[in-house]
């Protein structure tokens, strides 16, 4: 009998973009080829067609596509006229872009804490962050709740606070397009919603892309002008200061093909998340979904006692299983953001989460055999 050499375990991708390409077959290639055929690379027919389909999908009346999720956030802040002297409240436990855009328009981010159960904005801390901003001589103008890891923030509790404080609500749904909250889809939960089509997001394209979703016709019109250098009637009529923030036609074509299989992928992600939780709930703190909410599982993120995740990451890495930490440092502790106002009492939950979270491979094409290998490896590494 041949003695088989001991092989290193087959590495598992964290997000398997190639598996999705196989599932899509030739449809994406053909969609791209159609754009190469008509050569309307900027704001070609696919861009408008995609916007109509996205609006239908999420239930928002208007969709304005743009160059990235970051631009989607910037465009809304610009349209709202937010600038120097204004404060915009952001959760501290999020990706940098949420607060970065506030500073980019010349306003000041003020940080609030998140809730233990959902990792999303804490409405009580939102109030405290407004007070801190006022104390610093700023006018609180808006709040950017983040639907972190794919689960919507608690809008029924955030909206009344925002209303009382006079804040415009911009949903950062970069990770949550396709999720629902009390039978409403992300895109219809706030006056404006920004999402991202970065390849690793639940609905991703093959480059950068984003969109703003809103029911507000006037806002949509301003956004369309802003994304093309503030144009008015025609290309060389300039009515406001804007930017170059358009979505490429090729990316719109890719997204239309991906949108067709997106509902199926959301279900697959839900299955993966359920199996992870069933296999890991007794050894780690698994994600909690609020009742009435669904997640699109941009990340599947567990919590371990402080100091344990490095060991887990190393043990998994040795077996070809990648992990990631979203996010190791809360924004109010990042060097460029340290001097901005923060809610009274700070953001202790954000700080704790930053020490304890670790994300496992998550995508719609994670088969059960591979997932079992991951679950077993996590259990062994945690001594179960
Ligand atoms: C990805 C992300 C963004 C930015 O999206 P880009 O398309 O990469 O610019 C903003 N906010 C959050 C929470 C994100 O995860």
CSV table of C-alpha atoms and ligand atoms in Angstrom, one decimal:
chain,number,residue,atom,x,y,z
A,1,UNK,CA,0.0,0.0,0.0
A,2,UNK,CA,1.2,3.5,-0.8
A,3,UNK,CA,1.9,5.6,2.2
A,4,UNK,CA,0.2,8.9,1.4
A,5,UNK,CA,2.3,11.9,2.4
A,6,UNK,CA,0.7,14.1,5.1
A,7,UNK,CA,-0.8,17.0,3.3
A,8,UNK,CA,-1.4,20.4,4.8
A,9,UNK,CA,-5.1,21.0,5.2
A,10,UNK,CA,-6.7,22.6,2.2
A,11,UNK,CA,-7.0,26.3,2.9
A,12,UNK,CA,-10.6,27.6,3.2
A,13,UNK,CA,-11.3,31.1,1.8
A,14,UNK,CA,-12.8,33.7,4.2
A,15,UNK,CA,-15.2,34.8,1.5
A,16,UNK,CA,-15.4,32.6,-1.7
A,17,UNK,CA,-15.9,35.1,-4.6
A,18,UNK,CA,-14.7,32.4,-7.0
A,19,UNK,CA,-17.5,29.9,-6.0
A,20,UNK,CA,-20.1,32.6,-6.7
A,21,UNK,CA,-18.5,33.2,-10.1
A,22,UNK,CA,-18.9,29.5,-10.9
A,23,UNK,CA,-22.6,29.6,-9.8
A,24,UNK,CA,-23.2,32.6,-12.0
A,25,UNK,CA,-21.8,30.8,-15.0
A,26,UNK,CA,-21.4,32.9,-18.2
A,27,UNK,CA,-24.1,35.4,-17.3
A,28,UNK,CA,-21.7,38.0,-15.8
A,29,UNK,CA,-19.3,37.6,-18.7
A,30,UNK,CA,-22.1,38.2,-21.2
A,31,UNK,CA,-23.4,41.2,-19.2
A,32,UNK,CA,-19.9,42.8,-19.3
A,33,UNK,CA,-19.6,41.9,-23.0
A,34,UNK,CA,-22.8,43.8,-23.7
A,35,UNK,CA,-21.3,47.0,-22.1
A,36,UNK,CA,-18.1,46.5,-24.1
A,37,UNK,CA,-20.5,46.3,-27.1
A,38,UNK,CA,-22.3,49.6,-26.6
A,39,UNK,CA,-19.3,51.4,-25.0
A,40,UNK,CA,-21.4,53.7,-22.7
A,41,UNK,CA,-19.0,53.2,-19.8
A,42,UNK,CA,-20.3,56.2,-17.8
A,43,UNK,CA,-24.0,56.3,-16.8
A,44,UNK,CA,-24.9,53.8,-19.5
A,45,UNK,CA,-28.3,52.1,-19.6
A,46,UNK,CA,-27.4,49.4,-17.1
A,47,UNK,CA,-26.9,52.1,-14.3
A,48,UNK,CA,-30.5,53.3,-14.5
A,49,UNK,CA,-31.9,49.8,-15.0
A,50,UNK,CA,-30.0,48.6,-11.9
A,51,UNK,CA,-31.3,51.6,-9.8
A,52,UNK,CA,-34.9,50.6,-10.8
A,53,UNK,CA,-34.3,47.0,-9.8
A,54,UNK,CA,-32.6,47.9,-6.5
A,55,UNK,CA,-35.5,50.2,-5.6
A,56,UNK,CA,-38.0,47.4,-6.3
A,57,UNK,CA,-36.0,45.0,-4.3
A,58,UNK,CA,-35.7,47.1,-1.1
A,59,UNK,CA,-38.9,49.1,-1.3
A,60,UNK,CA,-37.3,52.6,-1.4
A,61,UNK,CA,-38.8,54.9,-4.0
A,62,UNK,CA,-35.5,56.2,-5.3
A,63,UNK,CA,-32.1,54.7,-5.7
A,64,UNK,CA,-29.1,56.8,-6.7
A,65,UNK,CA,-26.1,54.6,-7.4
A,66,UNK,CA,-22.6,55.9,-6.8
A,67,UNK,CA,-18.9,55.0,-6.8
A,68,UNK,CA,-18.7,53.5,-3.3
A,69,UNK,CA,-20.4,53.1,0.1
A,70,UNK,CA,-18.2,55.9,1.3
A,71,UNK,CA,-19.4,58.2,-1.4
A,72,UNK,CA,-23.0,57.2,-0.7
A,73,UNK,CA,-22.5,58.5,2.9
A,74,UNK,CA,-20.6,61.6,1.8
A,75,UNK,CA,-23.2,62.5,-0.9
A,76,UNK,CA,-26.1,62.4,1.7
A,77,UNK,CA,-24.1,64.6,4.2
A,78,UNK,CA,-23.4,67.1,1.4
A,79,UNK,CA,-27.0,67.1,0.3
A,80,UNK,CA,-28.1,67.8,3.9
A,81,UNK,CA,-25.6,70.8,3.9
A,82,UNK,CA,-23.7,69.3,6.9
A,83,UNK,CA,-20.4,71.0,7.5
A,84,UNK,CA,-18.2,73.0,9.9
A,85,UNK,CA,-19.8,73.5,13.4
A,86,UNK,CA,-22.1,70.5,12.9
A,87,UNK,CA,-21.8,67.3,14.8
A,88,UNK,CA,-22.9,63.9,13.4
A,89,UNK,CA,-23.3,61.1,15.9
A,90,UNK,CA,-21.7,57.7,15.0
A,91,UNK,CA,-21.3,54.5,16.9
A,92,UNK,CA,-17.7,53.9,17.9
A,93,UNK,CA,-17.8,50.2,17.0
A,94,UNK,CA,-17.9,50.3,13.2
A,95,UNK,CA,-15.7,50.5,10.2
A,96,UNK,CA,-13.7,53.8,9.8
A,97,UNK,CA,-15.8,55.1,6.8
A,98,UNK,CA,-18.8,55.8,9.1
A,99,UNK,CA,-17.0,58.6,10.9
A,100,UNK,CA,-14.5,59.5,8.2
A,101,UNK,CA,-17.2,60.9,5.9
A,102,UNK,CA,-18.3,63.3,8.7
A,103,UNK,CA,-14.8,64.7,9.0
A,104,UNK,CA,-14.5,64.8,5.2
A,105,UNK,CA,-17.4,67.3,4.9
A,106,UNK,CA,-15.8,69.5,7.6
A,107,UNK,CA,-18.2,68.4,10.4
A,108,UNK,CA,-17.3,66.7,13.6
A,109,UNK,CA,-18.1,63.1,14.4
A,110,UNK,CA,-19.3,62.5,18.0
A,111,UNK,CA,-19.2,59.0,19.3
A,112,UNK,CA,-21.9,56.9,20.9
A,113,UNK,CA,-21.7,53.4,22.4
A,114,UNK,CA,-23.3,50.3,21.0
A,115,UNK,CA,-25.5,47.6,22.7
A,116,UNK,CA,-24.1,44.3,23.9
A,117,UNK,CA,-26.7,42.1,22.2
A,118,UNK,CA,-26.8,43.6,18.7
A,119,UNK,CA,-23.4,45.5,18.5
A,120,UNK,CA,-25.6,48.3,17.1
A,121,UNK,CA,-26.1,52.0,18.2
A,122,UNK,CA,-27.4,52.4,21.8
A,123,UNK,CA,-30.2,55.0,21.8
A,124,UNK,CA,-29.4,56.1,25.3
A,125,UNK,CA,-25.8,56.7,24.4
A,126,UNK,CA,-27.0,58.6,21.3
A,127,UNK,CA,-28.6,61.1,23.7
A,128,UNK,CA,-25.4,61.4,25.7
A,129,UNK,CA,-23.4,61.9,22.6
A,130,UNK,CA,-25.6,64.8,21.5
A,131,UNK,CA,-25.1,66.4,24.9
A,132,UNK,CA,-21.3,65.9,24.6
A,133,UNK,CA,-21.4,67.6,21.2
A,134,UNK,CA,-23.4,70.6,22.5
A,135,UNK,CA,-21.0,70.8,25.4
A,136,UNK,CA,-18.2,71.1,22.8
A,137,UNK,CA,-20.0,74.0,21.2
A,138,UNK,CA,-21.3,72.0,18.2
A,139,UNK,CA,-24.8,71.7,16.7
A,140,UNK,CA,-25.9,68.0,16.5
A,141,UNK,CA,-27.4,67.7,13.0
A,142,UNK,CA,-27.5,64.0,12.1
A,143,UNK,CA,-26.9,60.5,13.3
A,144,UNK,CA,-25.5,57.6,11.3
A,145,UNK,CA,-26.7,54.3,12.8
A,146,UNK,CA,-24.8,51.3,11.4
A,147,UNK,CA,-26.5,48.0,10.6
A,148,UNK,CA,-23.4,46.1,11.8
A,149,UNK,CA,-22.5,42.7,10.3
A,150,UNK,CA,-25.8,42.7,8.4
A,151,UNK,CA,-28.3,43.2,11.2
A,152,UNK,CA,-30.4,46.4,11.2
A,153,UNK,CA,-30.0,48.8,14.1
A,154,UNK,CA,-33.1,49.3,16.3
A,155,UNK,CA,-34.9,52.1,14.4
A,156,UNK,CA,-38.1,52.1,16.5
A,157,UNK,CA,-36.0,53.2,19.5
A,158,UNK,CA,-33.5,55.4,17.5
A,159,UNK,CA,-36.1,57.5,15.6
A,160,UNK,CA,-37.8,59.0,18.6
A,161,UNK,CA,-34.5,60.1,20.1
A,162,UNK,CA,-33.4,61.5,16.7
A,163,UNK,CA,-36.7,63.4,16.4
A,164,UNK,CA,-36.4,64.8,19.9
A,165,UNK,CA,-32.8,65.9,19.2
A,166,UNK,CA,-33.6,67.3,15.7
A,167,UNK,CA,-31.3,64.8,14.0
A,168,UNK,CA,-31.4,63.7,10.3
A,169,UNK,CA,-31.0,59.9,10.3
A,170,UNK,CA,-28.7,58.3,7.7
A,171,UNK,CA,-28.6,54.5,7.8
A,172,UNK,CA,-25.1,53.1,7.1
A,173,UNK,CA,-26.2,49.8,5.6
A,174,UNK,CA,-23.0,49.1,3.8
A,175,UNK,CA,-23.1,45.6,5.4
A,176,UNK,CA,-26.9,45.1,5.4
A,177,UNK,CA,-28.5,45.5,2.0
A,178,UNK,CA,-31.2,42.8,1.9
A,179,UNK,CA,-31.8,42.6,5.6
A,180,UNK,CA,-35.2,43.3,7.2
A,181,UNK,CA,-36.5,45.0,10.3
A,182,UNK,CA,-40.1,44.3,11.4
A,183,UNK,CA,-41.0,43.2,7.8
A,184,UNK,CA,-39.5,46.3,6.2
A,185,UNK,CA,-36.3,46.0,4.2
A,186,UNK,CA,-33.2,48.0,4.8
A,187,UNK,CA,-33.5,51.1,2.5
A,188,UNK,CA,-36.9,51.9,3.9
A,189,UNK,CA,-36.0,52.3,7.6
A,190,UNK,CA,-34.5,55.8,7.6
A,191,UNK,CA,-35.0,59.0,5.5
A,192,UNK,CA,-31.7,58.0,3.7
A,193,UNK,CA,-29.7,54.8,3.5
A,194,UNK,CA,-26.2,54.3,2.2
A,195,UNK,CA,-25.0,50.9,1.0
A,196,UNK,CA,-21.8,49.5,-0.5
A,197,UNK,CA,-21.2,47.0,-3.3
A,198,UNK,CA,-17.5,46.4,-2.3
A,199,UNK,CA,-16.8,42.8,-3.4
A,200,UNK,CA,-16.8,41.4,0.1
A,201,UNK,CA,-20.2,42.9,1.1
A,202,UNK,CA,-23.3,40.6,0.9
A,203,UNK,CA,-24.2,42.1,-2.5
A,204,UNK,CA,-20.9,43.0,-4.1
A,205,UNK,CA,-19.7,43.9,-7.6
A,206,UNK,CA,-16.2,43.4,-9.2
A,207,UNK,CA,-14.7,46.7,-8.0
A,208,UNK,CA,-16.1,49.6,-5.9
A,209,UNK,CA,-19.7,50.6,-6.0
A,210,UNK,CA,-22.5,52.0,-3.7
A,211,UNK,CA,-25.9,53.5,-3.6
A,212,UNK,CA,-28.2,55.8,-1.7
A,213,UNK,CA,-31.8,54.6,-1.1
A,214,UNK,CA,-34.5,57.1,-0.2
A,215,UNK,CA,-38.2,57.9,-0.5
A,216,UNK,CA,-37.4,61.6,-0.8
A,217,UNK,CA,-37.7,62.8,-4.4
A,218,UNK,CA,-36.0,66.1,-3.8
A,219,UNK,CA,-33.0,64.5,-2.0
A,220,UNK,CA,-32.6,62.0,-4.9
A,221,UNK,CA,-32.5,64.8,-7.4
A,222,UNK,CA,-29.8,66.7,-5.4
A,223,UNK,CA,-27.8,63.4,-5.1
A,224,UNK,CA,-27.9,62.9,-8.8
A,225,UNK,CA,-26.5,66.4,-9.3
A,226,UNK,CA,-23.9,66.0,-6.6
A,227,UNK,CA,-22.5,62.7,-8.0
A,228,UNK,CA,-21.8,64.5,-11.3
A,229,UNK,CA,-19.9,67.6,-10.1
A,230,UNK,CA,-23.0,69.4,-9.0
A,231,UNK,CA,-24.4,69.7,-12.5
A,232,UNK,CA,-27.7,71.4,-13.2
A,233,UNK,CA,-29.4,71.5,-16.6
A,234,UNK,CA,-26.7,69.9,-18.8
A,235,UNK,CA,-23.1,69.1,-18.3
A,236,UNK,CA,-21.7,72.6,-18.1
A,237,UNK,CA,-24.4,74.1,-15.9
A,238,UNK,CA,-23.0,73.9,-12.4
A,239,UNK,CA,-25.5,74.6,-9.5
A,240,UNK,CA,-23.6,73.2,-6.5
A,241,UNK,CA,-20.2,71.9,-5.5
A,242,UNK,CA,-20.2,68.2,-6.0
A,243,UNK,CA,-17.8,65.4,-6.8
A,244,UNK,CA,-17.1,62.6,-9.3
A,245,UNK,CA,-19.1,59.9,-7.7
A,246,UNK,CA,-20.7,57.7,-10.3
A,247,UNK,CA,-21.1,53.9,-10.5
A,248,UNK,CA,-19.4,52.4,-13.6
A,249,UNK,CA,-21.7,50.9,-16.1
A,250,UNK,CA,-19.7,47.6,-16.1
A,251,UNK,CA,-20.3,47.4,-12.3
A,252,UNK,CA,-24.0,48.0,-12.7
A,253,UNK,CA,-24.2,45.2,-15.3
A,254,UNK,CA,-22.4,42.8,-12.9
A,255,UNK,CA,-24.7,43.8,-10.1
A,256,UNK,CA,-27.9,43.1,-12.1
A,257,UNK,CA,-26.7,39.6,-12.6
A,258,UNK,CA,-25.8,39.1,-9.0
A,259,UNK,CA,-29.1,40.6,-7.8
A,260,UNK,CA,-31.0,37.8,-9.5
A,261,UNK,CA,-29.4,35.2,-7.2
A,262,UNK,CA,-29.2,37.4,-4.2
A,263,UNK,CA,-32.4,36.2,-2.5
A,264,UNK,CA,-31.2,32.6,-2.8
A,265,UNK,CA,-27.8,33.7,-1.4
A,266,UNK,CA,-29.4,35.4,1.6
A,267,UNK,CA,-31.2,32.1,2.5
A,268,UNK,CA,-27.9,30.2,2.1
A,269,UNK,CA,-26.1,32.7,4.4
A,270,UNK,CA,-28.9,32.3,7.0
A,271,UNK,CA,-28.5,28.5,6.8
A,272,UNK,CA,-24.7,28.8,7.4
A,273,UNK,CA,-25.3,31.2,10.3
A,274,UNK,CA,-27.9,28.8,11.9
A,275,UNK,CA,-25.5,25.9,11.7
A,276,UNK,CA,-22.6,27.8,13.1
A,277,UNK,CA,-24.8,28.9,16.1
A,278,UNK,CA,-26.1,25.4,16.7
A,279,UNK,CA,-22.5,24.0,16.6
A,280,UNK,CA,-20.9,26.7,18.7
A,281,UNK,CA,-23.4,28.2,21.2
A,282,UNK,CA,-22.1,26.1,24.1
A,283,UNK,CA,-18.4,27.2,23.6
A,284,UNK,CA,-18.6,30.8,22.5
A,285,UNK,CA,-21.1,33.7,22.6
A,286,UNK,CA,-22.8,33.5,19.3
A,287,UNK,CA,-24.5,36.4,17.4
A,288,UNK,CA,-28.0,37.4,18.7
A,289,UNK,CA,-30.7,38.5,16.2
A,290,UNK,CA,-33.4,40.8,17.6
A,291,UNK,CA,-36.9,39.4,17.3
A,292,UNK,CA,-38.4,40.8,14.1
A,293,UNK,CA,-35.0,41.3,12.4
A,294,UNK,CA,-33.2,39.3,9.8
A,295,UNK,CA,-29.5,39.6,9.0
A,296,UNK,CA,-27.7,39.2,5.7
A,297,UNK,CA,-24.7,38.0,7.7
A,298,UNK,CA,-22.0,40.2,6.2
A,299,UNK,CA,-19.9,38.7,9.1
A,300,UNK,CA,-20.5,35.8,11.4
A,301,UNK,CA,-18.9,37.1,14.6
A,302,UNK,CA,-18.5,35.3,17.9
A,303,UNK,CA,-17.3,36.6,21.3
A,304,UNK,CA,-14.8,35.0,23.5
A,305,UNK,CA,-13.4,35.9,27.0
A,306,UNK,CA,-10.8,38.6,26.6
A,307,UNK,CA,-7.4,37.1,25.7
A,308,UNK,CA,-8.7,33.9,24.1
A,309,UNK,CA,-9.2,34.9,20.5
A,310,UNK,CA,-5.4,35.1,19.6
A,311,UNK,CA,-5.1,31.4,20.5
A,312,UNK,CA,-8.2,30.5,18.5
A,313,UNK,CA,-7.0,32.5,15.5
A,314,UNK,CA,-3.6,30.8,15.6
A,315,UNK,CA,-5.0,27.3,16.0
A,316,UNK,CA,-7.4,27.8,13.1
A,317,UNK,CA,-4.8,29.3,10.9
A,318,UNK,CA,-2.6,26.2,11.3
A,319,UNK,CA,-5.5,24.2,9.9
A,320,UNK,CA,-6.0,26.5,6.9
A,321,UNK,CA,-9.0,28.3,8.4
A,322,UNK,CA,-8.8,32.1,8.2
A,323,UNK,CA,-10.4,34.4,10.7
A,324,UNK,CA,-10.7,38.2,11.0
A,325,UNK,CA,-11.2,40.8,13.7
A,326,UNK,CA,-13.9,43.3,13.0
A,327,UNK,CA,-12.9,45.6,14.6
A,328,UNK,CA,-9.8,45.5,16.9
A,329,UNK,CA,-9.9,49.2,17.9
A,330,UNK,CA,-13.1,51.2,18.5
A,331,UNK,CA,-13.0,54.4,16.4
A,332,UNK,CA,-12.8,56.8,19.4
A,333,UNK,CA,-9.4,55.1,20.2
A,334,UNK,CA,-8.0,55.4,16.7
A,335,UNK,CA,-5.4,58.2,16.5
A,336,UNK,CA,-7.1,60.5,14.0
A,337,UNK,CA,-10.4,60.3,15.9
A,338,UNK,CA,-9.2,60.4,19.5
A,339,UNK,CA,-9.9,64.1,20.0
A,340,UNK,CA,-13.6,64.1,19.0
A,341,UNK,CA,-16.4,64.3,21.5
A,342,UNK,CA,-17.8,61.1,23.0
A,343,UNK,CA,-20.9,60.3,25.0
A,344,UNK,CA,-20.6,60.8,28.8
A,345,UNK,CA,-19.2,57.6,30.3
A,346,UNK,CA,-17.4,56.8,27.1
A,347,UNK,CA,-18.1,53.7,25.0
A,348,UNK,CA,-17.2,50.7,27.3
A,349,UNK,CA,-19.2,48.2,25.3
A,350,UNK,CA,-17.4,49.1,22.1
A,351,UNK,CA,-14.1,48.7,23.9
A,352,UNK,CA,-15.0,45.3,25.3
A,353,UNK,CA,-16.3,44.1,21.9
A,354,UNK,CA,-13.1,45.2,20.2
A,355,UNK,CA,-11.2,42.9,22.6
A,356,UNK,CA,-13.5,39.9,22.3
A,357,UNK,CA,-14.9,39.5,18.8
A,358,UNK,CA,-13.6,37.2,16.0
A,359,UNK,CA,-15.3,36.5,12.7
A,360,UNK,CA,-15.4,33.1,11.0
A,361,UNK,CA,-15.5,32.4,7.2
A,362,UNK,CA,-18.9,33.3,5.9
A,363,UNK,CA,-20.4,33.3,2.4
A,364,UNK,CA,-23.3,31.7,0.6
A,365,UNK,CA,-21.2,28.8,-0.8
A,366,UNK,CA,-19.8,27.4,2.4
A,367,UNK,CA,-20.8,23.7,2.1
A,368,UNK,CA,-21.7,21.7,5.2
A,369,UNK,CA,-18.6,19.5,5.1
A,370,UNK,CA,-16.3,22.6,5.2
A,371,UNK,CA,-18.4,24.2,7.8
A,372,UNK,CA,-18.3,21.2,10.0
A,373,UNK,CA,-14.5,21.2,9.7
A,374,UNK,CA,-14.5,24.9,10.9
A,375,UNK,CA,-16.9,24.1,13.8
A,376,UNK,CA,-14.9,21.1,14.9
A,377,UNK,CA,-11.6,23.1,14.8
A,378,UNK,CA,-13.2,26.0,16.8
A,379,UNK,CA,-14.5,23.5,19.4
A,380,UNK,CA,-11.2,21.7,19.7
A,381,UNK,CA,-9.2,25.0,20.0
A,382,UNK,CA,-11.6,26.2,22.7
A,383,UNK,CA,-11.1,22.9,24.6
A,384,UNK,CA,-14.6,21.5,24.1
B,1,LIG,C1,-17.7,48.8,3.8
B,1,LIG,C2,-18.2,49.8,4.7
B,1,LIG,C3,-18.3,51.2,4.3
B,1,LIG,C4,-17.7,51.8,3.1
B,1,LIG,O1,-18.1,51.1,1.9
B,1,LIG,P1,-17.1,51.3,0.6
B,1,LIG,O2,-17.9,50.8,-0.5
B,1,LIG,O3,-15.9,50.3,0.9
B,1,LIG,O4,-16.6,52.7,0.5
B,1,LIG,C5,-19.0,52.1,5.2
B,1,LIG,N1,-19.5,51.7,6.3
B,1,LIG,C6,-19.4,50.4,6.7
B,1,LIG,C7,-20.0,50.0,8.0
B,1,LIG,C8,-18.8,49.4,5.9
B,1,LIG,O5,-18.7,48.2,6.4
